[in-house]
Amino acid sequence: MIFNKGFIVILRTILLELTLLNLPTLLSKSINFLSTLLKNLLICLMNKNSQKQYNWKI
C-alpha cells in the first residue's frame, strides 16, 4: 500500500512536470524533476527494504 502511494506520487509528479515544462525553464525544471524523482524512488526503496509485502498492481 505504501509503495502504491509512492508510485502514484511519482506518476503525478511526472505528469505535472511534463505539463508545466517549457523551454525557458527547461534546465531548472529538469533538475527539480530529477531530484524529486530520485527522492521518491529512494523512499520507495527504503519502504521496500523495511516491509517485504507488496502489491505491485496499480
JSON list of C-alpha atoms in Angstrom, two decimals:
[
{"chain": "A", "resi": 1, "resn": "MET", "atom": "CA", "xyz": [0.00, 0.00, 0.00]},
{"chain": "A", "resi": 2, "resn": "ILE", "atom": "CA", "xyz": [2.83, 2.39, 0.86]},
{"chain": "A", "resi": 3, "resn": "PHE", "atom": "CA", "xyz": [4.61, 1.51, -2.37]},
{"chain": "A", "resi": 4, "resn": "ASN", "atom": "CA", "xyz": [1.45, 2.12, -4.39]},
{"chain": "A", "resi": 5, "resn": "LYS", "atom": "CA", "xyz": [1.04, 5.57, -2.83]},
{"chain": "A", "resi": 6, "resn": "GLY", "atom": "CA", "xyz": [4.66, 6.43, -3.56]},
{"chain": "A", "resi": 7, "resn": "PHE", "atom": "CA", "xyz": [4.38, 5.19, -7.13]},
{"chain": "A", "resi": 8, "resn": "ILE", "atom": "CA", "xyz": [1.22, 7.25, -7.68]},
{"chain": "A", "resi": 9, "resn": "VAL", "atom": "CA", "xyz": [3.06, 10.30, -6.33]},
{"chain": "A", "resi": 10, "resn": "ILE", "atom": "CA", "xyz": [5.89, 9.64, -8.81]},
{"chain": "A", "resi": 11, "resn": "LEU", "atom": "CA", "xyz": [3.44, 9.36, -11.72]},
{"chain": "A", "resi": 12, "resn": "ARG", "atom": "CA", "xyz": [1.63, 12.51, -10.63]},
{"chain": "A", "resi": 13, "resn": "THR", "atom": "CA", "xyz": [4.95, 14.36, -10.38]},
{"chain": "A", "resi": 14, "resn": "ILE", "atom": "CA", "xyz": [5.92, 13.21, -13.89]},
{"chain": "A", "resi": 15, "resn": "LEU", "atom": "CA", "xyz": [2.60, 14.37, -15.34]},
{"chain": "A", "resi": 16, "resn": "LEU", "atom": "CA", "xyz": [2.79, 17.69, -13.51]},
{"chain": "A", "resi": 17, "resn": "GLU", "atom": "CA", "xyz": [6.34, 18.37, -14.65]},
{"chain": "A", "resi": 18, "resn": "LEU", "atom": "CA", "xyz": [5.52, 17.44, -18.25]},
{"chain": "A", "resi": 19, "resn": "THR", "atom": "CA", "xyz": [2.56, 19.80, -18.32]},
{"chain": "A", "resi": 20, "resn": "LEU", "atom": "CA", "xyz": [4.46, 22.67, -16.70]},
{"chain": "A", "resi": 21, "resn": "LEU", "atom": "CA", "xyz": [7.63, 22.19, -18.72]},
{"chain": "A", "resi": 22, "resn": "ASN", "atom": "CA", "xyz": [8.62, 24.94, -21.13]},
{"chain": "A", "resi": 23, "resn": "LEU", "atom": "CA", "xyz": [11.85, 25.97, -22.85]},
{"chain": "A", "resi": 24, "resn": "PRO", "atom": "CA", "xyz": [12.98, 28.96, -20.73]},
{"chain": "A", "resi": 25, "resn": "THR", "atom": "CA", "xyz": [12.90, 26.91, -17.54]},
{"chain": "A", "resi": 26, "resn": "LEU", "atom": "CA", "xyz": [13.82, 23.55, -19.05]},
{"chain": "A", "resi": 27, "resn": "LEU", "atom": "CA", "xyz": [17.08, 23.16, -17.16]},
{"chain": "A", "resi": 28, "resn": "SER", "atom": "CA", "xyz": [15.79, 24.13, -13.72]},
{"chain": "A", "resi": 29, "resn": "LYS", "atom": "CA", "xyz": [12.62, 22.11, -14.17]},
{"chain": "A", "resi": 30, "resn": "SER", "atom": "CA", "xyz": [14.66, 19.08, -15.24]},
{"chain": "A", "resi": 31, "resn": "ILE", "atom": "CA", "xyz": [16.89, 19.37, -12.19]},
{"chain": "A", "resi": 32, "resn": "ASN", "atom": "CA", "xyz": [13.91, 19.75, -9.85]},
{"chain": "A", "resi": 33, "resn": "PHE", "atom": "CA", "xyz": [12.10, 16.90, -11.56]},
{"chain": "A", "resi": 34, "resn": "LEU", "atom": "CA", "xyz": [15.09, 14.54, -11.35]},
{"chain": "A", "resi": 35, "resn": "SER", "atom": "CA", "xyz": [15.75, 15.35, -7.70]},
{"chain": "A", "resi": 36, "resn": "THR", "atom": "CA", "xyz": [12.08, 14.81, -6.83]},
{"chain": "A", "resi": 37, "resn": "LEU", "atom": "CA", "xyz": [12.00, 11.57, -8.79]},
{"chain": "A", "resi": 38, "resn": "LEU", "atom": "CA", "xyz": [15.16, 10.26, -7.12]},
{"chain": "A", "resi": 39, "resn": "LYS", "atom": "CA", "xyz": [13.84, 11.22, -3.69]},
{"chain": "A", "resi": 40, "resn": "ASN", "atom": "CA", "xyz": [10.57, 9.38, -4.32]},
{"chain": "A", "resi": 41, "resn": "LEU", "atom": "CA", "xyz": [12.43, 6.33, -5.63]},
{"chain": "A", "resi": 42, "resn": "LEU", "atom": "CA", "xyz": [14.65, 6.30, -2.54]},
{"chain": "A", "resi": 43, "resn": "ILE", "atom": "CA", "xyz": [11.57, 6.49, -0.31]},
{"chain": "A", "resi": 44, "resn": "CYS", "atom": "CA", "xyz": [10.04, 3.55, -2.19]},
{"chain": "A", "resi": 45, "resn": "LEU", "atom": "CA", "xyz": [13.26, 1.55, -1.91]},
{"chain": "A", "resi": 46, "resn": "MET", "atom": "CA", "xyz": [13.51, 2.22, 1.83]},
{"chain": "A", "resi": 47, "resn": "ASN", "atom": "CA", "xyz": [9.89, 1.13, 2.23]},
{"chain": "A", "resi": 48, "resn": "LYS", "atom": "CA", "xyz": [10.68, -1.97, 0.20]},
{"chain": "A", "resi": 49, "resn": "ASN", "atom": "CA", "xyz": [13.58, -2.83, 2.48]},
{"chain": "A", "resi": 50, "resn": "SER", "atom": "CA", "xyz": [11.57, -2.27, 5.66]},
{"chain": "A", "resi": 51, "resn": "GLN", "atom": "CA", "xyz": [8.39, -4.02, 4.53]},
{"chain": "A", "resi": 52, "resn": "LYS", "atom": "CA", "xyz": [8.58, -7.14, 2.39]},
{"chain": "A", "resi": 53, "resn": "GLN", "atom": "CA", "xyz": [4.89, -7.39, 1.43]},
{"chain": "A", "resi": 54, "resn": "TYR", "atom": "CA", "xyz": [3.83, -5.53, -1.67]},
{"chain": "A", "resi": 55, "resn": "ASN", "atom": "CA", "xyz": [1.04, -5.31, -4.15]},
{"chain": "A", "resi": 56, "resn": "TRP", "atom": "CA", "xyz": [2.67, -4.21, -7.41]},
{"chain": "A", "resi": 57, "resn": "LYS", "atom": "CA", "xyz": [-0.67, -3.73, -9.17]},
{"chain": "A", "resi": 58, "resn": "ILE", "atom": "CA", "xyz": [-1.87, -0.16, -9.51]}
]
